[in-house]
GROMACS .gro file of C-alpha atoms in nm:
model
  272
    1UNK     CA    1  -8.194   0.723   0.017
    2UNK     CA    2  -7.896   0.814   0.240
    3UNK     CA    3  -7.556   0.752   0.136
    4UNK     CA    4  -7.351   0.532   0.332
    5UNK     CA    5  -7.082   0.712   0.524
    6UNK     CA    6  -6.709   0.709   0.429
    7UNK     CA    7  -6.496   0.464   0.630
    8UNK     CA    8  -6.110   0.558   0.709
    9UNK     CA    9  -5.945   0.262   0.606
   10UNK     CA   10  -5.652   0.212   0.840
   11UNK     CA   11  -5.266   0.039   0.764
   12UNK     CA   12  -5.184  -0.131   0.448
   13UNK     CA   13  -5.279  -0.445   0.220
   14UNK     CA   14  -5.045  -0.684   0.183
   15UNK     CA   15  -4.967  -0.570  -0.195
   16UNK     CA   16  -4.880  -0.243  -0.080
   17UNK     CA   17  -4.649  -0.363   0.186
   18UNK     CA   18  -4.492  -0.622  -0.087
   19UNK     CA   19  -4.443  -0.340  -0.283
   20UNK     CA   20  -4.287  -0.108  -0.040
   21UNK     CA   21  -4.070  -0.475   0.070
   22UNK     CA   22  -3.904  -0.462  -0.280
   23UNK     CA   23  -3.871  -0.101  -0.317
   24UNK     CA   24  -3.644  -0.140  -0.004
   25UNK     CA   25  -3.485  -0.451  -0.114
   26UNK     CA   26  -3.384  -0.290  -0.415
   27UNK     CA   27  -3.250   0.033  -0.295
   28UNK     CA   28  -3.033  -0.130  -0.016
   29UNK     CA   29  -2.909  -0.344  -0.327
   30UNK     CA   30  -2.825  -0.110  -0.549
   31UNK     CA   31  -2.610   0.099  -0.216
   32UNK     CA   32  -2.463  -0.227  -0.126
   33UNK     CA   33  -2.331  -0.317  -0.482
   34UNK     CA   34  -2.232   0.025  -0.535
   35UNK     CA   35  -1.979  -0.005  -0.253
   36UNK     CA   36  -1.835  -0.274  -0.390
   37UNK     CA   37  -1.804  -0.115  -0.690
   38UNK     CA   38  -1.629   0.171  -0.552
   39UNK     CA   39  -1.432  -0.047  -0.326
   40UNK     CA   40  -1.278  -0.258  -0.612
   41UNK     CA   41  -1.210   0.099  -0.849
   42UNK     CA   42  -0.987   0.204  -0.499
   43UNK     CA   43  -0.832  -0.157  -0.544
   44UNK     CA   44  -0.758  -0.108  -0.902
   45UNK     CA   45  -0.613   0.181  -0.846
   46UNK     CA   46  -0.314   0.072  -0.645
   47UNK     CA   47  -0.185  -0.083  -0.981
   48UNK     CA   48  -0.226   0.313  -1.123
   49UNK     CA   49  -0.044   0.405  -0.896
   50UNK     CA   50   0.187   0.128  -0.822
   51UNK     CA   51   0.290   0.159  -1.250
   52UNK     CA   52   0.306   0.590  -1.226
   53UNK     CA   53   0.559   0.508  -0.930
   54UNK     CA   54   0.785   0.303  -1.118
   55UNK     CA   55   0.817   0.525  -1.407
   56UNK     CA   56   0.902   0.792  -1.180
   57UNK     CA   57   1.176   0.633  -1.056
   58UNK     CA   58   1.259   0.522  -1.435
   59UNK     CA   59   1.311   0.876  -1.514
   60UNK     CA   60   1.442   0.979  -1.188
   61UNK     CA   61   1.748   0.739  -1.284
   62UNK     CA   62   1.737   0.850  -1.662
   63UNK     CA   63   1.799   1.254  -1.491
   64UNK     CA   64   2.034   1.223  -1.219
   65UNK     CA   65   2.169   0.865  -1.289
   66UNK     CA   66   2.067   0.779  -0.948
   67UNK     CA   67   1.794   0.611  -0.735
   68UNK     CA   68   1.613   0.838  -0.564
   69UNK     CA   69   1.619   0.810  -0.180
   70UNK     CA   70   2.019   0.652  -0.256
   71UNK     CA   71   2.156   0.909  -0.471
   72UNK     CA   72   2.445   1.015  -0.310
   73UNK     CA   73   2.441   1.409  -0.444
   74UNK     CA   74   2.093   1.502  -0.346
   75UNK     CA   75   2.223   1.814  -0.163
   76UNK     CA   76   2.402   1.923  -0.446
   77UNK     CA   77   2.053   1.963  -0.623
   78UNK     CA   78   1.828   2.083  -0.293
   79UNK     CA   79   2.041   2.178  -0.065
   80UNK     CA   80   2.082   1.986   0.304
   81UNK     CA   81   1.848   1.976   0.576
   82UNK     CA   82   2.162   1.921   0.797
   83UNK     CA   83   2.538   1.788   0.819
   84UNK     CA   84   2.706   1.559   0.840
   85UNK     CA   85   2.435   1.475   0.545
   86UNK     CA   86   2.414   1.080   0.598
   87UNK     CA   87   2.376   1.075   0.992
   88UNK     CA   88   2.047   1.096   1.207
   89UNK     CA   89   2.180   1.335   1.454
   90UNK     CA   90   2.278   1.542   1.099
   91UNK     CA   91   2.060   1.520   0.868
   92UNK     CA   92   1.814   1.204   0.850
   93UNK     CA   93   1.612   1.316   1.160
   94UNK     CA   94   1.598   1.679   1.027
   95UNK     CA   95   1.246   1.767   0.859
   96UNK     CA   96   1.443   2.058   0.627
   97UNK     CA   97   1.295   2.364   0.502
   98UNK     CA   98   1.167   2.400   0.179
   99UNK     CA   99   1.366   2.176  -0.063
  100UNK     CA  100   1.639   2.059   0.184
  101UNK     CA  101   1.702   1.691   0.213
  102UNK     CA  102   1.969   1.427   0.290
  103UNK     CA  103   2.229   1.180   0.048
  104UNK     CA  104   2.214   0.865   0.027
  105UNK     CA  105   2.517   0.583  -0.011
  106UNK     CA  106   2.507   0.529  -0.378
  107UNK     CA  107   2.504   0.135  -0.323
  108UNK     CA  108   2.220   0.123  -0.565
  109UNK     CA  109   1.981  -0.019  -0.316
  110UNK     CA  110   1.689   0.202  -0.146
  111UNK     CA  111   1.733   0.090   0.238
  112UNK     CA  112   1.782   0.202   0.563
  113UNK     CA  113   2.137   0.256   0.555
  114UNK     CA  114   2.078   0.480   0.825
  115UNK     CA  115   1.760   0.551   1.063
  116UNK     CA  116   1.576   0.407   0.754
  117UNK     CA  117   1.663   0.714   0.562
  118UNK     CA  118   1.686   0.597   0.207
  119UNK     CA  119   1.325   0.425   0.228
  120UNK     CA  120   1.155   0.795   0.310
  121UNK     CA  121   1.408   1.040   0.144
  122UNK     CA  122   1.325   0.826  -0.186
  123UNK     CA  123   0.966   0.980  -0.187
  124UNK     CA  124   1.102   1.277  -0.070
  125UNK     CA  125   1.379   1.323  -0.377
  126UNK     CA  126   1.093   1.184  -0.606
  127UNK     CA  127   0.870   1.484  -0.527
  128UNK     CA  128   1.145   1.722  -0.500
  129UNK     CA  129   1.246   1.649  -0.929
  130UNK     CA  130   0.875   1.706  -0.963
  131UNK     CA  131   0.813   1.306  -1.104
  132UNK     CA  132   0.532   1.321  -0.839
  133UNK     CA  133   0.284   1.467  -0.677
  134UNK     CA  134   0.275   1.573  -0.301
  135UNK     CA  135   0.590   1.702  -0.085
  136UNK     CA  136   0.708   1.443   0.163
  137UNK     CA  137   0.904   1.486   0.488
  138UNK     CA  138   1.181   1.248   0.414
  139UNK     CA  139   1.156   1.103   0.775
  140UNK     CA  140   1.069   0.782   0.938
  141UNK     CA  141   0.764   0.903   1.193
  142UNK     CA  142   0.983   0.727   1.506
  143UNK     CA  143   1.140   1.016   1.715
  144UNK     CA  144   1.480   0.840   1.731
  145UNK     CA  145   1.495   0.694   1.450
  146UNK     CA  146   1.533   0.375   1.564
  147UNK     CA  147   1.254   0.229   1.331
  148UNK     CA  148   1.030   0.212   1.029
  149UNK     CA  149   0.707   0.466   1.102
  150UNK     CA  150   0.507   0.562   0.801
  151UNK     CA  151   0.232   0.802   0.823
  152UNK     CA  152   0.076   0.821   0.460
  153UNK     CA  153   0.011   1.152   0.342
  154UNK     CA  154   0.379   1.246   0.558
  155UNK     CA  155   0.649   1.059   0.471
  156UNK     CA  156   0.517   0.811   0.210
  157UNK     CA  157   0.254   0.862  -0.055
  158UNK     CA  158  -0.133   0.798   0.090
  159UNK     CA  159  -0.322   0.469  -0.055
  160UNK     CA  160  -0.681   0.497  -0.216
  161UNK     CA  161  -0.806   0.309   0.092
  162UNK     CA  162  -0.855   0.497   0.429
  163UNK     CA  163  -0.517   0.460   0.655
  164UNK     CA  164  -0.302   0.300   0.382
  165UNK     CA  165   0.017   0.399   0.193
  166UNK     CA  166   0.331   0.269  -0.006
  167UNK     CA  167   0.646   0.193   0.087
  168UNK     CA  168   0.990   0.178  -0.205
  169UNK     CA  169   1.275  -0.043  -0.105
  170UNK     CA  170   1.533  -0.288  -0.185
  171UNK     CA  171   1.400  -0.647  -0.053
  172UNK     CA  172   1.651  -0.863  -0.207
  173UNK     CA  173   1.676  -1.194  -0.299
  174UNK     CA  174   1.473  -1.479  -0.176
  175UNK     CA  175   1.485  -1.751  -0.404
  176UNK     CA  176   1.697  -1.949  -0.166
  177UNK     CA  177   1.463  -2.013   0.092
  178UNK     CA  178   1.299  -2.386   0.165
  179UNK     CA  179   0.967  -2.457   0.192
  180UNK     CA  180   0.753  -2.403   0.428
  181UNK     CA  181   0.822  -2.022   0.376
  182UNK     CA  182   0.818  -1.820   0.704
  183UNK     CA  183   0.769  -1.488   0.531
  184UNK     CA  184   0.836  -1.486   0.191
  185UNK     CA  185   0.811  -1.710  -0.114
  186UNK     CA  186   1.137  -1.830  -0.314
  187UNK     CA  187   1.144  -1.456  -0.517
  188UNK     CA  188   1.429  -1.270  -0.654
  189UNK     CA  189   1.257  -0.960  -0.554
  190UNK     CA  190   1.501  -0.673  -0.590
  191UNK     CA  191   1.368  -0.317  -0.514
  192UNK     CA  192   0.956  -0.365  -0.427
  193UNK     CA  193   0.672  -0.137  -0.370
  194UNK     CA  194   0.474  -0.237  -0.100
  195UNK     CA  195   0.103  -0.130  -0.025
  196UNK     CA  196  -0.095  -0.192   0.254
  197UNK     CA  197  -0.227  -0.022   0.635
  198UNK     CA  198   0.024   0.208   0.851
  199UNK     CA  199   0.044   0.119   1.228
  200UNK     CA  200   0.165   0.312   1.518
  201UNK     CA  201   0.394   0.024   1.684
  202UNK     CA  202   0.666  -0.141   1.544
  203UNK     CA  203   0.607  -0.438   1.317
  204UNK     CA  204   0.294  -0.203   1.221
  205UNK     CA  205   0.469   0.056   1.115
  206UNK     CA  206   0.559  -0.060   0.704
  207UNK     CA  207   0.292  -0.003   0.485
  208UNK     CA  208   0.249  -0.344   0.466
  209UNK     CA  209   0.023  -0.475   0.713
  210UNK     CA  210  -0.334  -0.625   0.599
  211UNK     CA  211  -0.543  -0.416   0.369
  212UNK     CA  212  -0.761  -0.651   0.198
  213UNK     CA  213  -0.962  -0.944   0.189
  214UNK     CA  214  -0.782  -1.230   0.006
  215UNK     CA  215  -1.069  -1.228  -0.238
  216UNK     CA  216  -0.986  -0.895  -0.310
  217UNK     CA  217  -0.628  -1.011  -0.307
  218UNK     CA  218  -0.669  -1.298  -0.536
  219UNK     CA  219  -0.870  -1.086  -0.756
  220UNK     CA  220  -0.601  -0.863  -0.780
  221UNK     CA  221  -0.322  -1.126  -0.866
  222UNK     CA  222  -0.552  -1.300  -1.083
  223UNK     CA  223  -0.562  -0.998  -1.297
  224UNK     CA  224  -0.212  -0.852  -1.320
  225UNK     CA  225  -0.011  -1.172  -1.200
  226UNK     CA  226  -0.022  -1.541  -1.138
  227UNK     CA  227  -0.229  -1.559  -0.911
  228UNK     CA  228  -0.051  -1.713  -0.624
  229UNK     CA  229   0.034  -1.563  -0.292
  230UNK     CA  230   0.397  -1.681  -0.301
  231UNK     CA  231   0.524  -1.625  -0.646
  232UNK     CA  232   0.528  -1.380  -0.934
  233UNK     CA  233   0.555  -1.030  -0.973
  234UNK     CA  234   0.270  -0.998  -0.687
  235UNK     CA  235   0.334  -1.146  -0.332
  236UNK     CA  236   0.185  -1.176   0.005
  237UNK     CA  237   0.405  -1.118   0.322
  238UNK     CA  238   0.283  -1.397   0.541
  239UNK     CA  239   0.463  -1.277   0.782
  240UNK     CA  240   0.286  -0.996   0.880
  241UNK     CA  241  -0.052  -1.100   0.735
  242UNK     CA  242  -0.076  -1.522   0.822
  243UNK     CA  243  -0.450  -1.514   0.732
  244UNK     CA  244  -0.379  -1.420   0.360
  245UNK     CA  245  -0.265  -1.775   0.261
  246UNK     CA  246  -0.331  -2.162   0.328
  247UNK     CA  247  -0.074  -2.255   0.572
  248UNK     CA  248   0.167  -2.441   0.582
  249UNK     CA  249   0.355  -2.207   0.368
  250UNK     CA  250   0.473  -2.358   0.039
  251UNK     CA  251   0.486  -2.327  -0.347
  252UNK     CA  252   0.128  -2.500  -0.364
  253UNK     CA  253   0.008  -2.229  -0.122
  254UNK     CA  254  -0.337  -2.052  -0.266
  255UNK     CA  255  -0.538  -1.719  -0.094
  256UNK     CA  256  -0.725  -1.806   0.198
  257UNK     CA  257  -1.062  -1.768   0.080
  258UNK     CA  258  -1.198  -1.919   0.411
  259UNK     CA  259  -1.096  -1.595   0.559
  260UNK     CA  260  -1.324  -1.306   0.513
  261UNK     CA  261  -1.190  -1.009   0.682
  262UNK     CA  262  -0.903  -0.777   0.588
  263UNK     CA  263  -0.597  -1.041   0.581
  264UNK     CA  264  -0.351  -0.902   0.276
  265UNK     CA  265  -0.094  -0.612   0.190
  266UNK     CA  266   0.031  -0.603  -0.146
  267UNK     CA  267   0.431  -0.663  -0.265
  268UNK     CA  268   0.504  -0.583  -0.586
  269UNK     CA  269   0.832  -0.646  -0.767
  270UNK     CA  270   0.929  -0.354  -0.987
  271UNK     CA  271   1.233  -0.466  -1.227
  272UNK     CA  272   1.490  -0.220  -1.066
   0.00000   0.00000   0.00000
């Protein structure tokens, strides 16, 4: 009897291509939930490092009785990048060599007394008394001086997300303002850490344009605050990012979950 002849059997049965389906399905899942995973650790993170740059400062004032970026005697310790030591044509535009830096007025309040000096020299003096990591250059990014330029990794400390940084200044007191807020909520803020995205342009240029979703946002205030955009320790600057909160701006004001792209940059109040 002869045998029947092999046949090549050609393309797939519908099992196997169900099977191959849900192999897919479930690889693509497991990559897409293991971005957000990593996503949210960077997130986290900004809490790390927001808390590791507050004690710095804490002992920064315990050592030299001083804030850094306004202490007023920074020279004396590192020696001066240039005189007069609290002008731009001086000192505040000069990237020194090695430890050099600039003083600050001693008002007790990191800001831009000058050329926005005080806001950069503080990471600058921070690094320099070894309370953190990194060396900075102590200068705003803007060739004249004339305004705020951050370039993380530079002149301020980089953020766990791509193109994002912090910022250390004196904000002040808000707690006067009537609703609806135009940038702030009614906050006796004091000195803040900001984090957010760098720009090249002015009104880009803080570390405090949008970063996150205000999901992410919420999540974030949810966990280490009150969860409002416009109160607490934790704020949004509507401001610079509208899309983070409902509108019109008040005290009842929640995240704008409606919006899903990159909306929010954090403000956190740090208690000196």
């Amino acid at each position: 009897m002869l045998s029947r002849p092999n046949r090549l059997r050609l393309g797939f049965t519908l099992l196997e291509l169900s099977i191959v389906v849900m192999i897919i399905g479930v690889l693509v899942g497991g990559v897409m939930a293991g971005g957000t995973l990593i996503r949210q650790a960077r997130i986290n993170r900004v809490m790390t490092d927001i808390q590791k740059y507050i004690t710095a400062v804490t002992m920064f004032q315990t050592q030299y009785n001083a804030l850094p970026g306004d202490m007023s005697n920074a020279t004396k310790y590192w020696g001066a990048a240039g005189t007069p030591t609290n002008t731009w044509a001086g000192c505040y535009g000069i990237v020194g060599t090695g430890t050099q830096t600039c003083d600050g007025n001693g008002d007790g309040q990191i800001w831009a007394t000058d050329s926005w000096s005080e806001v950069y020299r503080a990471w600058q003096h921070l690094s320099l008394a070894g309370m953190i990591e990194g060396s900075y250059s102590g200068v705003t990014a803007k060739s004249d001086g004339s305004l705020p330029f951050d370039v993380p990794g530079v002149n301020v400390p980089k953020g766990p997300i791509q193109t994002t940084g912090y910022d250390i200044l004196y904000l002040g007191n808000y707690t006067t303002v009537t609703s609806p807020f135009t940038e702030w909520g009614p906050i006796n803020f004091g000195h803040v850490i900001t984090f957010g995205a760098a720009g090249a342009t002015w009104g880009q240029s803080w570390n405090k344009w949008a970063a996150i979703t205000p999901a992410e946002m919420a999540s974030f205030d949810q966990k280490y605050d009150d969860g409002l955009p416009l109160s607490g320790t934790i704020s949004a600057d509507v401001a610079y990012a509208p899309n983070c909160a409902t509108s019109p701006y008040t005290a009842a004001s929640t995240y704008n979950f409606t919006y899903k792209g990159v909306a929010c940059a954090i403000t956190y109040v740090t208690g000196f």
